[in-house]
Coordinates of C-alpha atoms and ligand atoms in Angstrom, one line a residue:
X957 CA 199.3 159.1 -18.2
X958 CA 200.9 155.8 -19.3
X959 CA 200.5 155.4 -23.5
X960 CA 201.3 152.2 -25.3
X961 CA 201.3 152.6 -28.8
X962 CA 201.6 149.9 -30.9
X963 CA 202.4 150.2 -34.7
X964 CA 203.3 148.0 -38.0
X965 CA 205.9 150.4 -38.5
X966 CA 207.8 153.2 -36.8
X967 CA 210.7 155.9 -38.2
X968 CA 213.4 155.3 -38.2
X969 CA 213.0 151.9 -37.1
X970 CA 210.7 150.3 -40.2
X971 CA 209.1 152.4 -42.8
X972 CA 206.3 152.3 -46.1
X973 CA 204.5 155.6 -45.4
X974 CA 203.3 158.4 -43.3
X975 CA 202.7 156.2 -40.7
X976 CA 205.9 155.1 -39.5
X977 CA 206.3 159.2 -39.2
X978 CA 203.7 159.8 -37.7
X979 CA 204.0 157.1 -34.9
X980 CA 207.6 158.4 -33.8
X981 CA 206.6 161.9 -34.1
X982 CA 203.6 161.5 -31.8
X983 CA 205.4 158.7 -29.4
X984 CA 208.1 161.5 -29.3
X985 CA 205.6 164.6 -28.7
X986 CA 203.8 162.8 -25.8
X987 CA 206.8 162.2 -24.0
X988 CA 207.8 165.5 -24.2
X989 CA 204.8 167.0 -22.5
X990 CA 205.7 164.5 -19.6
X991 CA 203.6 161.5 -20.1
X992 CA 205.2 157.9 -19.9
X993 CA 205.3 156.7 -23.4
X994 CA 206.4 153.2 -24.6
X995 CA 205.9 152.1 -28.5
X996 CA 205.6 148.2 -29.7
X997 CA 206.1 147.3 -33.1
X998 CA 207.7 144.2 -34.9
X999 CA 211.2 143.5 -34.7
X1000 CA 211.9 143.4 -38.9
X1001 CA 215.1 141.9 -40.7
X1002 CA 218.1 144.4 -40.3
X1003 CA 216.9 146.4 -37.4
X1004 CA 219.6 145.3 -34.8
X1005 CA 222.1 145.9 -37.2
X1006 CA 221.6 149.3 -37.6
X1007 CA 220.4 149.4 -33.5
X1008 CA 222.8 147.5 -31.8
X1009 CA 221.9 148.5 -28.5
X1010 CA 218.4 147.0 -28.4
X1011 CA 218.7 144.1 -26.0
X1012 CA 216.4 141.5 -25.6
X1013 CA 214.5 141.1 -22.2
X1014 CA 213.4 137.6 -20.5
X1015 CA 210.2 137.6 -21.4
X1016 CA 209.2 135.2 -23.7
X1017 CA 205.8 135.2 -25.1
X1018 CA 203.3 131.5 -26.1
X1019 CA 200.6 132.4 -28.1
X1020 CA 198.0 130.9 -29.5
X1021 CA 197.4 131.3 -33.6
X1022 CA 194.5 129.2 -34.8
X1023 CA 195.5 125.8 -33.8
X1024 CA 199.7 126.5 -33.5
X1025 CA 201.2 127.8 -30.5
X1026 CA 203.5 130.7 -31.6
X1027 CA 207.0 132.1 -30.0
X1028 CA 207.7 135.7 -29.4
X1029 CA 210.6 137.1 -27.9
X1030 CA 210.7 140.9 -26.5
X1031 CA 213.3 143.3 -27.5
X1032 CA 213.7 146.4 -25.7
X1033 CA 215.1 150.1 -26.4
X1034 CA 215.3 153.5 -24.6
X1035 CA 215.5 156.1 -26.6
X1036 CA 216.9 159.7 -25.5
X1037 CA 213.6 161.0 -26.1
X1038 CA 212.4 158.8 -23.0
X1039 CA 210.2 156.8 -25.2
X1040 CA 210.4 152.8 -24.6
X1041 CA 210.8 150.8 -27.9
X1042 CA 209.0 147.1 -27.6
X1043 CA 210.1 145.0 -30.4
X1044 CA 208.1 141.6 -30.9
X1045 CA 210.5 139.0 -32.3
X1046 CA 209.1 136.2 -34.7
X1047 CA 211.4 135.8 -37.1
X1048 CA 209.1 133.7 -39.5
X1049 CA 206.8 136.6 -39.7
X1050 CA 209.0 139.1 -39.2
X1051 CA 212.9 138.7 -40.8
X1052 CA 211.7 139.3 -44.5
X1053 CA 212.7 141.6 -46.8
X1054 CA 210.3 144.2 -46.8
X1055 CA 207.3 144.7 -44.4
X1056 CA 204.2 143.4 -46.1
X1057 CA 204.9 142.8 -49.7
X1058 CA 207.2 141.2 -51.9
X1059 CA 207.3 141.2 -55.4
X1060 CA 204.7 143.4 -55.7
X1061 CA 202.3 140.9 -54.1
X1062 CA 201.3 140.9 -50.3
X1063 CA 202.6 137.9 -48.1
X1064 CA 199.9 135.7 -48.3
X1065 CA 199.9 134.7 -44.8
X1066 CA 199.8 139.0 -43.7
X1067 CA 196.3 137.9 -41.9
X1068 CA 198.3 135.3 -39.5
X1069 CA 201.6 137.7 -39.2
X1070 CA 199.4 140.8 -38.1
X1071 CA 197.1 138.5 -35.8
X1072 CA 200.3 137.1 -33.7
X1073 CA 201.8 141.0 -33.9
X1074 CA 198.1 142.4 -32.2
X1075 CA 197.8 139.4 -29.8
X1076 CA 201.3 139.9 -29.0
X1077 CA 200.3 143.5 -28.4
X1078 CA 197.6 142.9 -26.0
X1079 CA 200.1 140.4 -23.9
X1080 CA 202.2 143.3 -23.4
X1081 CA 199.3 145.6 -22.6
X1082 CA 198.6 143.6 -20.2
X1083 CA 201.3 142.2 -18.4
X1084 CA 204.0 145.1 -18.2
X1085 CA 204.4 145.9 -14.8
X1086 CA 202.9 149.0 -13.6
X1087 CA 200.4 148.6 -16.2
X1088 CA 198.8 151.0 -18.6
X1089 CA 196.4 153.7 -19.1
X1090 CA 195.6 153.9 -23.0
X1091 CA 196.1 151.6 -25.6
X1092 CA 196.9 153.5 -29.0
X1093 CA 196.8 151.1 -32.0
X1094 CA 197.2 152.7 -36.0
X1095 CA 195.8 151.1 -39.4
X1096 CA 194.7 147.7 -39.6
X1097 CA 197.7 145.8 -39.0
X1098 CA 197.4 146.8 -35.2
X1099 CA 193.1 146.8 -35.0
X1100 CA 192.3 143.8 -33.9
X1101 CA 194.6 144.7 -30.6
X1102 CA 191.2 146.2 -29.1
X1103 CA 189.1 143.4 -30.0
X1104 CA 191.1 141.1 -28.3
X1105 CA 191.4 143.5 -25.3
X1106 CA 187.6 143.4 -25.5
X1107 CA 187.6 139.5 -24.9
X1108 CA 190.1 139.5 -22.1
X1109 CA 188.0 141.7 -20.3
X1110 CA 184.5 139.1 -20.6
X1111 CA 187.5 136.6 -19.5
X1112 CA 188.1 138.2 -16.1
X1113 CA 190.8 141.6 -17.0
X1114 CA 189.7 143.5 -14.8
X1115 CA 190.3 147.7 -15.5
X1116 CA 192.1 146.9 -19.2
X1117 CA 193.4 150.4 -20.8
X1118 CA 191.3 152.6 -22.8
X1119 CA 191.6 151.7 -26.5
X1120 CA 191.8 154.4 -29.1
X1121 CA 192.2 153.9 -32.9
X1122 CA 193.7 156.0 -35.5
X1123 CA 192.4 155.8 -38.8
X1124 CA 195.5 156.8 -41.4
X1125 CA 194.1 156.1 -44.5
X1126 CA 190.6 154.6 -45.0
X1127 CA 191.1 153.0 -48.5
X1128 CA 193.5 150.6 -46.3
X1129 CA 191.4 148.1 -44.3
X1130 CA 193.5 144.4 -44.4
X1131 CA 190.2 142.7 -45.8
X1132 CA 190.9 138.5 -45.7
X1133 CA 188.9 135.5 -46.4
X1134 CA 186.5 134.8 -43.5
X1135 CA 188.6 131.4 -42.8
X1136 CA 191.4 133.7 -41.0
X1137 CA 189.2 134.3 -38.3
X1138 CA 189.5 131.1 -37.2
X1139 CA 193.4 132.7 -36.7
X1140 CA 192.2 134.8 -34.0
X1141 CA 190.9 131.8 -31.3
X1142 CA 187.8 134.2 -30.8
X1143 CA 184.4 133.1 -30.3
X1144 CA 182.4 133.4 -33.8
X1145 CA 180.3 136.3 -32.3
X1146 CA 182.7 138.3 -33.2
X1147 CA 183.0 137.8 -36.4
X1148 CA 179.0 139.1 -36.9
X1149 CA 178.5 141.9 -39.3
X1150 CA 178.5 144.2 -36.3
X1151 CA 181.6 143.4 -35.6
X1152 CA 184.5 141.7 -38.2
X1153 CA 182.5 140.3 -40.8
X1154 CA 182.6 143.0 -43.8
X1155 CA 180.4 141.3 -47.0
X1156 CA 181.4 138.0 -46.4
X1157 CA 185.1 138.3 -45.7
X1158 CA 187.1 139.7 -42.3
X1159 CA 187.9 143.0 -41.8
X1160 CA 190.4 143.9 -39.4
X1161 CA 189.9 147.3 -39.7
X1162 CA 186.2 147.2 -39.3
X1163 CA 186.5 145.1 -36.0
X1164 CA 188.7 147.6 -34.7
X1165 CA 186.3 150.1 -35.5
X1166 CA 183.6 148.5 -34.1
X1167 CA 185.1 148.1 -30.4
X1168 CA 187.7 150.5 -30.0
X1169 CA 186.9 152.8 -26.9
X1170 CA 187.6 156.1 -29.3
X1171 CA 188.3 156.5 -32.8
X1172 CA 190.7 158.9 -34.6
X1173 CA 191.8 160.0 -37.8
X1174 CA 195.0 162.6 -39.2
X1175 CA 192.7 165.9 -39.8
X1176 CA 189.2 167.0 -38.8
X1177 CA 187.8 167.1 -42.6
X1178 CA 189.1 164.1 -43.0
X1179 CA 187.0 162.9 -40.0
X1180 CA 183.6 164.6 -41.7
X1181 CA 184.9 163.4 -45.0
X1182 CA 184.9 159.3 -43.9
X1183 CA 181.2 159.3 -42.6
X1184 CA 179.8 160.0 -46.4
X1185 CA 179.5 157.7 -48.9
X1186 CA 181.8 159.1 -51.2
X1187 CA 185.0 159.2 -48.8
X1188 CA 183.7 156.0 -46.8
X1189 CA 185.1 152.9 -48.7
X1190 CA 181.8 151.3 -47.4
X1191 CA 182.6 152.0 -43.6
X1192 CA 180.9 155.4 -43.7
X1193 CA 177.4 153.7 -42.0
X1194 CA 179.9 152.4 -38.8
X1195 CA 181.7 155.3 -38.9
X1196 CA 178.6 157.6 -39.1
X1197 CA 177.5 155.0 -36.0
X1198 CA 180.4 155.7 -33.9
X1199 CA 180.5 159.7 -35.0
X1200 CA 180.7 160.8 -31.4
X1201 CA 184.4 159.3 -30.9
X1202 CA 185.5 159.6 -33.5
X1203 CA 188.1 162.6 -33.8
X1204 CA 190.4 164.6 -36.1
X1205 CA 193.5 165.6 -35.4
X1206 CA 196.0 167.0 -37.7
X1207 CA 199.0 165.6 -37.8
X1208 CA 202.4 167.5 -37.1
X1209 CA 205.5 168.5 -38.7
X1210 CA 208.8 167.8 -37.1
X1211 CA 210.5 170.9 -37.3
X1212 CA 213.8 169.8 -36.3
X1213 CA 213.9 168.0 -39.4
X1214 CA 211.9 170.4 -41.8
X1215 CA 213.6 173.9 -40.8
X1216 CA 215.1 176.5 -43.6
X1217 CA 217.7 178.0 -40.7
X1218 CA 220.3 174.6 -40.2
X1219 CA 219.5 172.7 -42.8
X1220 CA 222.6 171.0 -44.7
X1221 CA 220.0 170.0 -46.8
X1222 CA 219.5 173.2 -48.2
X1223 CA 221.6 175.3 -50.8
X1224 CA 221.2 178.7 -48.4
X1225 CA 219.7 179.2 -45.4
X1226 CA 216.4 181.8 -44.9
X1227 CA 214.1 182.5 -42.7
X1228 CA 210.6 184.9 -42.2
X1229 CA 212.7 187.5 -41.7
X1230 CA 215.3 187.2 -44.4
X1231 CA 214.2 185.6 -47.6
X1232 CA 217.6 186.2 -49.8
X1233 CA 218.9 182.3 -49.4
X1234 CA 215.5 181.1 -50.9
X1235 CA 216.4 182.6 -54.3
X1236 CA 219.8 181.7 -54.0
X1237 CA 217.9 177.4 -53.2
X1238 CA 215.6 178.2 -56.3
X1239 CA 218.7 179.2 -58.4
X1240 CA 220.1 176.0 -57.1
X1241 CA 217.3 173.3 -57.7
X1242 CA 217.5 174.7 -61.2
X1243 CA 220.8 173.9 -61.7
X1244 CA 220.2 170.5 -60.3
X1245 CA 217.6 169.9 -62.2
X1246 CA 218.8 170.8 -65.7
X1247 CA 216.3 173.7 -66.2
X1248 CA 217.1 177.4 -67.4
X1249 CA 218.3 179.2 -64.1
X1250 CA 216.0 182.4 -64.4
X1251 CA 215.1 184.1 -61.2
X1252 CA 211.8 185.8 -62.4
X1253 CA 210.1 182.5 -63.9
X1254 CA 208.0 181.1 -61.4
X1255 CA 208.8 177.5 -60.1
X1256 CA 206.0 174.9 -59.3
X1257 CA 206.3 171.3 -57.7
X1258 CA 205.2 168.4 -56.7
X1259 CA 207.2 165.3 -54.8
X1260 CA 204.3 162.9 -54.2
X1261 CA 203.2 159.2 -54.5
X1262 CA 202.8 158.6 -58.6
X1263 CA 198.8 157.3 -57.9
X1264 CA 195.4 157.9 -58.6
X1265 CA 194.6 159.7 -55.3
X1266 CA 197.3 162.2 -55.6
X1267 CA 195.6 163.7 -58.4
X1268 CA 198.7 163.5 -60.3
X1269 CA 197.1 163.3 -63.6
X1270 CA 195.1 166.5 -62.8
X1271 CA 198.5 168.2 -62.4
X1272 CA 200.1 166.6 -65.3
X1273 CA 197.1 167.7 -67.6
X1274 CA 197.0 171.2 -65.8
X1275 CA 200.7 172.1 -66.1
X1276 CA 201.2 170.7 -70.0
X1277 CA 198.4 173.4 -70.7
X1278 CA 200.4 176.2 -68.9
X1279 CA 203.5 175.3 -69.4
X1280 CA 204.2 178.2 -71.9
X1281 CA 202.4 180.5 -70.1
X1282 CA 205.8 181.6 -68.3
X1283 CA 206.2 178.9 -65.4
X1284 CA 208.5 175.7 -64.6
X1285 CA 207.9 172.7 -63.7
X1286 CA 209.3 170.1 -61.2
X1287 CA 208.7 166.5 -60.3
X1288 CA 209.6 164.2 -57.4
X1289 CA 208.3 160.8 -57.3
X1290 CA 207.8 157.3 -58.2
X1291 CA 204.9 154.8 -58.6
X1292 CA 202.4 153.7 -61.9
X1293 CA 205.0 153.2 -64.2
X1294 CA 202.2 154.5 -66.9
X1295 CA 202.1 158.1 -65.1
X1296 CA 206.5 158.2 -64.7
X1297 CA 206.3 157.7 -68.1
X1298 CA 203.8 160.5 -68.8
X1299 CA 206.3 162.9 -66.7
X1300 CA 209.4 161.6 -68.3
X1301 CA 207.9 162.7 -71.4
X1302 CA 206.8 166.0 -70.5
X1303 CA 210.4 166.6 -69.1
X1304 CA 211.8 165.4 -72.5
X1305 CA 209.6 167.8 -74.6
X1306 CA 210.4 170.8 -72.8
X1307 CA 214.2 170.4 -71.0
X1308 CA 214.1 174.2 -70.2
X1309 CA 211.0 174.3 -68.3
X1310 CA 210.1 171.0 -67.1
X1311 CA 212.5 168.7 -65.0
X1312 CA 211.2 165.1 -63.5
X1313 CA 213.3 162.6 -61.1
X1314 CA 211.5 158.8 -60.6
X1315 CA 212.7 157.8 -57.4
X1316 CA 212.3 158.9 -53.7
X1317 CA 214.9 161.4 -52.1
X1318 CA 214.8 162.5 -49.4
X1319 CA 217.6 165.1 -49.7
X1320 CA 216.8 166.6 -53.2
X1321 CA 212.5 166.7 -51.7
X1322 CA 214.2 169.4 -49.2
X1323 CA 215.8 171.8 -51.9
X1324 CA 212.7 171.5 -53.9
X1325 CA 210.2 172.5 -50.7
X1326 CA 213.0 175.4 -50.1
X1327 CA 213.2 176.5 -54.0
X1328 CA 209.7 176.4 -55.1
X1329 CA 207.9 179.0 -55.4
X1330 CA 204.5 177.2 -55.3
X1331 CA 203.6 173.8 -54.2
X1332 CA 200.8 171.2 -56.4
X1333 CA 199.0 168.8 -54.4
X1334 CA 195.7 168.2 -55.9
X1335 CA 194.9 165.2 -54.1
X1336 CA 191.6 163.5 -54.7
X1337 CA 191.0 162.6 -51.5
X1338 CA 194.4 163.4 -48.7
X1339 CA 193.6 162.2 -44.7
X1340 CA 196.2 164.6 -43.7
X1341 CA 199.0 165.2 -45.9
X1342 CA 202.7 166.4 -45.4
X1343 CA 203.9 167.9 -48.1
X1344 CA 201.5 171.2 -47.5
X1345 CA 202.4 171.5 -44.1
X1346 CA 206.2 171.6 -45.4
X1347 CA 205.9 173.9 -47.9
X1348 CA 204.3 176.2 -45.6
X1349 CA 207.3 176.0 -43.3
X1350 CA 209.5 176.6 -46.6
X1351 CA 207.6 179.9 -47.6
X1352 CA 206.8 178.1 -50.8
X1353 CA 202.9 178.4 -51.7
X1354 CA 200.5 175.6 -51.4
X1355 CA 198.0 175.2 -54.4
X1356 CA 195.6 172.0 -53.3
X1357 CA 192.3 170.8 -53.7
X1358 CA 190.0 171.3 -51.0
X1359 CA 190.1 167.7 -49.2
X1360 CA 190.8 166.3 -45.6
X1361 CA 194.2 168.1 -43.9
X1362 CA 194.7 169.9 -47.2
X1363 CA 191.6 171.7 -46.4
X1364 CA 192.2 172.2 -42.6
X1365 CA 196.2 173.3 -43.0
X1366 CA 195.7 175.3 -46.1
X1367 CA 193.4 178.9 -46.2
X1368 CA 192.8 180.6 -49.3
X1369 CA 191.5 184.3 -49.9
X1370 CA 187.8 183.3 -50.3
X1371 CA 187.9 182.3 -47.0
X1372 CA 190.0 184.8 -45.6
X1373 CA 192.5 187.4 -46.4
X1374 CA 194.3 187.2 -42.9
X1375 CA 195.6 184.0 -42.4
X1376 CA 195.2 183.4 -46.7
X1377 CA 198.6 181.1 -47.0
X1378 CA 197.7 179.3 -50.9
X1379 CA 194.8 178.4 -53.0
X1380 CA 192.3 175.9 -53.1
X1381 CA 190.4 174.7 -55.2
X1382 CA 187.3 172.2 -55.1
X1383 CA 186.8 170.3 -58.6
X1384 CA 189.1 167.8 -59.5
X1385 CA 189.4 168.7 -62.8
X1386 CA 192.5 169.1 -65.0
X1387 CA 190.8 172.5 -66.4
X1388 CA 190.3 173.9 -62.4
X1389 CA 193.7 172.6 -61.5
X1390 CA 195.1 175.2 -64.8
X1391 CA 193.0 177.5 -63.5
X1392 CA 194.6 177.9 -59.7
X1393 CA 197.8 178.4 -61.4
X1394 CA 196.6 180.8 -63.5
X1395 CA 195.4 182.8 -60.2
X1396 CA 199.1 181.4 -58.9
X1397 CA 201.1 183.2 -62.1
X1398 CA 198.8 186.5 -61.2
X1399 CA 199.7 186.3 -57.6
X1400 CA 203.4 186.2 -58.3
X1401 CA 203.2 189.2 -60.1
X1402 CA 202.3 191.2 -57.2
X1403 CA 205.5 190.9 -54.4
X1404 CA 204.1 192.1 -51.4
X1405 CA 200.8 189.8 -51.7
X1406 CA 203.0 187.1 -52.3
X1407 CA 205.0 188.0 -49.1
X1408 CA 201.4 187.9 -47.1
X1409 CA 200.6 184.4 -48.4
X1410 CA 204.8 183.2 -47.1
X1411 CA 204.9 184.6 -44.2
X1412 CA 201.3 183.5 -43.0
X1413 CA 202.8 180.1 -44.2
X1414 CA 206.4 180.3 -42.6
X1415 CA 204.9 182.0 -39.2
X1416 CA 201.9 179.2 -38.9
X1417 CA 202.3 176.7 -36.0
X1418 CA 201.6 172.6 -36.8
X1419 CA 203.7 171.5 -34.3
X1420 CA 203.8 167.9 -32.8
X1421 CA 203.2 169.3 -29.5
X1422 CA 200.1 170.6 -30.5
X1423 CA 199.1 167.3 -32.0
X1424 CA 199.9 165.4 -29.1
X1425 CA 198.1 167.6 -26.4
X1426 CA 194.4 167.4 -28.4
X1427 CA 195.3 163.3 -28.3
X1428 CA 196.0 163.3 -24.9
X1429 CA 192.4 165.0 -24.2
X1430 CA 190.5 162.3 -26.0
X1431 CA 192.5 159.7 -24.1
X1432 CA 191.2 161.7 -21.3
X1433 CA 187.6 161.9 -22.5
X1434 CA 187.7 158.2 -22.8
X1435 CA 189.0 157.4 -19.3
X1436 CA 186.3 159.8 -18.1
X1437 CA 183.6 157.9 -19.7
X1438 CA 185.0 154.2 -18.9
X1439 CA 185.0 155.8 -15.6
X1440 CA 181.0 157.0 -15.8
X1441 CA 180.0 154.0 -17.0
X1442 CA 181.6 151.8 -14.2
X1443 CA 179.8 154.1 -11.6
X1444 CA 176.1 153.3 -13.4
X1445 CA 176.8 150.0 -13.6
X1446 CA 178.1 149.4 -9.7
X1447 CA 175.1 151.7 -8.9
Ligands
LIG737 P1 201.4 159.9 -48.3 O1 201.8 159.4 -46.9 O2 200.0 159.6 -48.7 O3 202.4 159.4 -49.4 P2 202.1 162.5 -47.3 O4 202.1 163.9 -47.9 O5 201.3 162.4 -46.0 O6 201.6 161.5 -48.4 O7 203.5 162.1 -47.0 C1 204.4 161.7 -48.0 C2 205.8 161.9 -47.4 O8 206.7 161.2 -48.3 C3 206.3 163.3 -47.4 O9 207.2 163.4 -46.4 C4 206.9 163.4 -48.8 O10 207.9 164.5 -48.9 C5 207.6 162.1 -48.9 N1 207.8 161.7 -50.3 C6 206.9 161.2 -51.2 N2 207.5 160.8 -52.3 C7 208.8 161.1 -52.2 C8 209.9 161.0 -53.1 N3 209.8 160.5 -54.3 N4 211.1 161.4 -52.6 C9 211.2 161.9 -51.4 N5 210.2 162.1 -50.5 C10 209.0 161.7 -50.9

């Protein structure tokens, strides 16, 4: 199958988030399991410098934005992992400092600069030689690709790819002022309230939704979660509209990265088999991190995104309550300044037992996954999550709240004692949160339960392979029904 995926962002090329991750990971994963992967994305200040070897192709793209005709170059690299890098060139959308914000304020022209990147996208579709099967976009910045790939088709493209969209976080939607359609060239019946127009203003996202071939999103609750009101963001009527493709696929885990055997990373190696070096990591993320180095205390974390849907205030009300109930404390992470604060201060109060770093670290969020004992992620709502999946990896025990991929990685003993790997729990309250570590500080006190939960954890498979096979079947169930529908239609 030939895959063109098409992405704001891409690891290690450009990155904000999960996405960028998970774009390379699955680009990556597909290839692997022998399909003919290429990946567009912009071409952002910086990346030739640290890529010297992508070269830029003749092929030089016009295109129209509103009333301007816009220039885009192509850039080209092949990887070792036989994926095809596309980079669009525009270097007054694209040579900034940072992706889509500055200042803590969005670009205000993000509605033209994502516009030109999905037009840009759908030239490529459509003009690489040998053509393409599937179209892949992610997130709003790439969802009007398909309705543009919709027009071309009333415009005489004949057999255009299959289109498939991947919701990665809801709440995200690149909502503008209804004047940016005019942006797109499109005739206005698209932007009808079946399609783009979303209470007045344009809705990228909602337009993608609306037209794209097959919908999918990181886990399958998260897929349940988005047709309800309450996980929604006032899409859940579409969604619940397009329900029968739209899928849920939880994301993978890159295990050459995240792996407790070679890991420089890591203060001592261990594995399912041998679990000495993971007392000797804990021993050493205590010394890092200033606390009293005591092997029996139990060690809790969290390296997370500082917001409101992380449920980080439930876990900062949770562990000041348990604090001296015999447990420590760690924090990884940066974002409200109000709740670093909050976390500062809790380290400050109690040096021995709590420790907190603002900043992201890549490096130091490995020795905490290997020397936790348990993991706190009590998300409010969590499309797929990461963090889980590592800790699972790292023998180091989940405790979430029942939501999205936290719910469909994590099992806990109410819902079965053989594959039970952490605790869940469904309230998000700070008083429920206290309460799974209380079950947490009972588990720890018996060994060889706690060596259940870590080596159902260590020994459970969230592979990209995985991932990339159950993508490659909707792509499939697409192509099937494009296919069915042609044959009603000629007959
Ligand atoms: P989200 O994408 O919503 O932030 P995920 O759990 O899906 O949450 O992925 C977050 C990723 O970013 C994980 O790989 C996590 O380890 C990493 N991360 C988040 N904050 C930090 C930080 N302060 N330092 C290092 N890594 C971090």
């Amino acid at each position: 199958m030939r895959i063109l995926l098409a992405s704001s962002e891409v690891y290690p090329y450009s990155k904000t988030g999960g996405l960028a991750d998970m774009v390379g990971s699955l680009a990556k994963a597909l290839s692997h399991i022998g399909h003919e992967v290429a990946l567009v994305t912009p071409l952002y200040s910086g990346v030739i410098d640290r890529f010297p070897d992508i070269k830029r192709v003749q092929w030089d793209m016009r295109l129209a934005v509103g009333s301007r005709t816009v220039e885009g170059e192509v850039w080209e690299r092949q990887t070792d992992d036989g994926v095809r890098l596309l980079f669009v060139g525009q270097g007054g959308y694209f040579l900034r400092p940072a992706l889509y914000s500055a200042n803590g304020a969005d670009y205000e022209d993000n509605a033209e600069r994502f516009i030109f990147f999905s037009k840009a996208v759908v030239h490529l579709a459509r003009y690489l030689p040998g053509g393409i099967d599937v179209l892949h976009v992610h997130d709003w910045q790439s969802a009007l690709a398909p309705l543009f790939l919709r027009h071309q088709e009333t415009e005489g493209w004949r057999n255009p790819p299959v289109t498939c969209l991947t919701i990665h976080n809801l709440a995200y939607q690149g909502v503008f002022p209804a004047g940016g359609f005019a942006l797109t060239n499109l005739p206005a019946q698209y932007m009808s309230p079946s399609v783009g127009e979303f209470y007045g203003a344009f809705s990228f996202l909602k337009a993608g939704l609306a037209v794209s071939d097959v919908l999918t999103t990181v886990s399958p609750r998260y897929a349940r979660e988005i047709t309800t009101e309450e996980f929604g963001c006032a899409l859940d009527g579409l969604l619940r509209h397009r329900q029968d493709v739209l899928t849920g696929i939880l994301n993978g885990v890159d295990y050459d990265e995240w792996n407790t055997e070679r890991n420089p990373r890591l203060a001592a190696p261990y594995s399912v088999d041998d679990l000495a070096g993971k007392a000797k990591n804990k021993a050493a993320l205590q010394k890092r991190m200033g606390l009293s180095i005591e092997k029996a205390v139990p060690l809790f974390a969290s390296i997370t995104r500082l917001v409101e849907q992380k449920g980080v205030d439930l876990a900062l009300g949770a562990v000041q309550e348990m604090l001296d109930q015999g447990m420590q404390f760690v924090l990884l992470g940066s974002g409200q300044p109000r709740l670093e604060r909050a976390f500062e201060t809790l380290a400050r109060r109690h040096p021995e037992r709590a420790a907190t770093r603002i900043g992201y670290d890549a490096g130091l969020s490995h020795l905490i996954e290997a020397g936790a004992d348990f993991f706190l992620m009590p998300s409010r709502f969590e499309p797929c999550g990461l963090n889980q999946m590592y800790s699972l990896r790292y023998g180091t025990i989940p405790i979430v709240r029942a939501t999205g991929g936290l719910d469909d990685s994590v099992t806990d003993i109410c819902e079965s004692t053989e594959g039970v790997n952490g605790i869940k729990f469904r309230q998000p309250s700070t008083q429920v949160v206290a309460h799974s570590i209380r079950k947490a500080l009972a588990l720890y006190r018996e060994p060889d339960l706690m060596s259940h939960y870590r080596h159902n954890g260590m020994t459970a498979d969230f592979s990209w392979d995985r991932s990339a096979r159950e993508y490659v079947s909707v792509f499939e169930g697409a192509i099937h029904r494009r296919r069915g529908l042609k044959q009603k239609s000629v007959a």
